[in-house]
Amino acid sequence: MVRTPLTPLERERGERLGALLRRARGERSMVEIAAAAGLSAETLRKIETGRAPTPAFFTVAALAAVLGLSLDEVVRHCAPVEPETAELLSA
């Protein structure tokens, strides 16, 4: 199966997700957080560095739970901000 190339917007969103996860992880080890979320440290490393910019929903949900982030926070930090989206998020 051939994957469709990622758009610049998808790559940017993946970079924002990685930055958010790194900030939320703080000084905790990548191995500790990955294990608690049921992932390998390599998977978390790829997400944090943007090399896996479109992780599965349940992967993001597990990481958010372990890091104490709500999915609303993840969306606010990672979703593209277009005028209509900004209005919905501020409501």
PDB file of C-alpha atoms in Angstrom:
ATOM      1  CA  MET A   1       0.000   0.000   0.000  1.00  0.00           C
ATOM      2  CA  VAL A   2       1.322   3.435  -0.921  1.00  0.00           C
ATOM      3  CA  ARG A   3       0.791   6.247   1.566  1.00  0.00           C
ATOM      4  CA  THR A   4      -0.343   9.618   0.337  1.00  0.00           C
ATOM      5  CA  PRO A   5       2.371  12.204   1.020  1.00  0.00           C
ATOM      6  CA  LEU A   6       1.659  14.438   3.982  1.00  0.00           C
ATOM      7  CA  THR A   7       0.630  17.994   3.356  1.00  0.00           C
ATOM      8  CA  PRO A   8       2.641  20.847   4.851  1.00  0.00           C
ATOM      9  CA  LEU A   9      -0.295  21.448   7.210  1.00  0.00           C
ATOM     10  CA  GLU A  10      -0.178  17.838   8.446  1.00  0.00           C
ATOM     11  CA  ARG A  11       3.573  18.075   9.008  1.00  0.00           C
ATOM     12  CA  GLU A  12       3.158  21.355  10.906  1.00  0.00           C
ATOM     13  CA  ARG A  13       0.391  19.873  13.057  1.00  0.00           C
ATOM     14  CA  GLY A  14       2.666  16.913  13.863  1.00  0.00           C
ATOM     15  CA  GLU A  15       5.453  19.283  14.904  1.00  0.00           C
ATOM     16  CA  ARG A  16       3.062  21.179  17.197  1.00  0.00           C
ATOM     17  CA  LEU A  17       1.886  17.901  18.733  1.00  0.00           C
ATOM     18  CA  GLY A  18       5.472  16.814  19.344  1.00  0.00           C
ATOM     19  CA  ALA A  19       6.348  20.125  20.984  1.00  0.00           C
ATOM     20  CA  LEU A  20       3.262  19.941  23.212  1.00  0.00           C
ATOM     21  CA  LEU A  21       4.109  16.415  24.331  1.00  0.00           C
ATOM     22  CA  ARG A  22       7.740  17.326  25.053  1.00  0.00           C
ATOM     23  CA  ARG A  23       6.642  20.317  27.172  1.00  0.00           C
ATOM     24  CA  ALA A  24       4.079  18.216  29.050  1.00  0.00           C
ATOM     25  CA  ARG A  25       6.620  15.432  29.649  1.00  0.00           C
ATOM     26  CA  GLY A  26       9.062  17.905  31.196  1.00  0.00           C
ATOM     27  CA  GLU A  27      11.863  16.149  33.017  1.00  0.00           C
ATOM     28  CA  ARG A  28      10.161  12.747  33.014  1.00  0.00           C
ATOM     29  CA  SER A  29      11.891  10.150  30.889  1.00  0.00           C
ATOM     30  CA  MET A  30      10.625   9.180  27.489  1.00  0.00           C
ATOM     31  CA  VAL A  31      10.785   5.510  28.522  1.00  0.00           C
ATOM     32  CA  GLU A  32       8.616   6.150  31.605  1.00  0.00           C
ATOM     33  CA  ILE A  33       5.916   8.035  29.690  1.00  0.00           C
ATOM     34  CA  ALA A  34       5.906   5.640  26.742  1.00  0.00           C
ATOM     35  CA  ALA A  35       5.559   2.597  29.014  1.00  0.00           C
ATOM     36  CA  ALA A  36       2.726   4.200  30.977  1.00  0.00           C
ATOM     37  CA  ALA A  37       0.907   4.928  27.690  1.00  0.00           C
ATOM     38  CA  GLY A  38       1.516   1.429  26.331  1.00  0.00           C
ATOM     39  CA  LEU A  39       3.921   2.555  23.606  1.00  0.00           C
ATOM     40  CA  SER A  40       7.536   1.962  22.797  1.00  0.00           C
ATOM     41  CA  ALA A  41       9.988   4.744  23.566  1.00  0.00           C
ATOM     42  CA  GLU A  42      10.857   4.793  19.849  1.00  0.00           C
ATOM     43  CA  THR A  43       7.225   5.497  18.932  1.00  0.00           C
ATOM     44  CA  LEU A  44       7.102   8.374  21.406  1.00  0.00           C
ATOM     45  CA  ARG A  45      10.435   9.671  20.081  1.00  0.00           C
ATOM     46  CA  LYS A  46       9.073   9.655  16.519  1.00  0.00           C
ATOM     47  CA  ILE A  47       5.937  11.525  17.578  1.00  0.00           C
ATOM     48  CA  GLU A  48       7.877  14.087  19.615  1.00  0.00           C
ATOM     49  CA  THR A  49      10.296  14.783  16.778  1.00  0.00           C
ATOM     50  CA  GLY A  50       7.603  14.992  14.113  1.00  0.00           C
ATOM     51  CA  ARG A  51       8.800  11.885  12.261  1.00  0.00           C
ATOM     52  CA  ALA A  52       5.377  10.319  12.990  1.00  0.00           C
ATOM     53  CA  PRO A  53       3.180  13.386  12.493  1.00  0.00           C
ATOM     54  CA  THR A  54      -0.152  11.551  12.267  1.00  0.00           C
ATOM     55  CA  PRO A  55      -0.330   9.110  15.193  1.00  0.00           C
ATOM     56  CA  ALA A  56      -3.510   7.139  15.777  1.00  0.00           C
ATOM     57  CA  PHE A  57      -6.234   8.723  17.890  1.00  0.00           C
ATOM     58  CA  PHE A  58      -5.896   6.176  20.702  1.00  0.00           C
ATOM     59  CA  THR A  59      -2.129   6.736  20.806  1.00  0.00           C
ATOM     60  CA  VAL A  60      -2.673  10.474  21.269  1.00  0.00           C
ATOM     61  CA  ALA A  61      -5.432   9.809  23.828  1.00  0.00           C
ATOM     62  CA  ALA A  62      -3.183   7.474  25.848  1.00  0.00           C
ATOM     63  CA  LEU A  63      -0.316   9.972  25.843  1.00  0.00           C
ATOM     64  CA  ALA A  64      -2.643  12.815  26.809  1.00  0.00           C
ATOM     65  CA  ALA A  65      -4.004  10.815  29.740  1.00  0.00           C
ATOM     66  CA  VAL A  66      -0.528   9.917  31.020  1.00  0.00           C
ATOM     67  CA  LEU A  67       0.673  13.513  30.646  1.00  0.00           C
ATOM     68  CA  GLY A  68      -2.409  15.036  32.256  1.00  0.00           C
ATOM     69  CA  LEU A  69      -3.555  16.776  29.087  1.00  0.00           C
ATOM     70  CA  SER A  70      -7.165  16.925  28.008  1.00  0.00           C
ATOM     71  CA  LEU A  71      -7.952  16.156  24.404  1.00  0.00           C
ATOM     72  CA  ASP A  72      -9.359  19.683  24.207  1.00  0.00           C
ATOM     73  CA  GLU A  73      -5.894  21.011  25.085  1.00  0.00           C
ATOM     74  CA  VAL A  74      -4.325  18.830  22.415  1.00  0.00           C
ATOM     75  CA  VAL A  75      -6.758  20.144  19.802  1.00  0.00           C
ATOM     76  CA  ARG A  76      -6.223  23.772  20.847  1.00  0.00           C
ATOM     77  CA  HIS A  77      -2.453  23.422  20.504  1.00  0.00           C
ATOM     78  CA  CYS A  78      -2.304  21.244  17.408  1.00  0.00           C
ATOM     79  CA  ALA A  79      -5.267  21.954  15.166  1.00  0.00           C
ATOM     80  CA  PRO A  80      -4.898  24.481  12.387  1.00  0.00           C
ATOM     81  CA  VAL A  81      -6.338  27.781  13.464  1.00  0.00           C
ATOM     82  CA  GLU A  82      -8.683  29.091  10.859  1.00  0.00           C
ATOM     83  CA  PRO A  83     -11.252  31.785  11.607  1.00  0.00           C
ATOM     84  CA  GLU A  84     -14.137  29.303  11.909  1.00  0.00           C
ATOM     85  CA  THR A  85     -12.093  26.965  14.131  1.00  0.00           C
ATOM     86  CA  ALA A  86     -11.008  29.789  16.431  1.00  0.00           C
ATOM     87  CA  GLU A  87     -14.652  30.794  16.933  1.00  0.00           C
ATOM     88  CA  LEU A  88     -15.654  27.234  17.807  1.00  0.00           C
ATOM     89  CA  LEU A  89     -12.773  26.766  20.243  1.00  0.00           C
ATOM     90  CA  SER A  90     -13.460  30.029  22.050  1.00  0.00           C
ATOM     91  CA  ALA A  91     -17.180  29.281  22.530  1.00  0.00           C
TER      92      ALA A  91
END
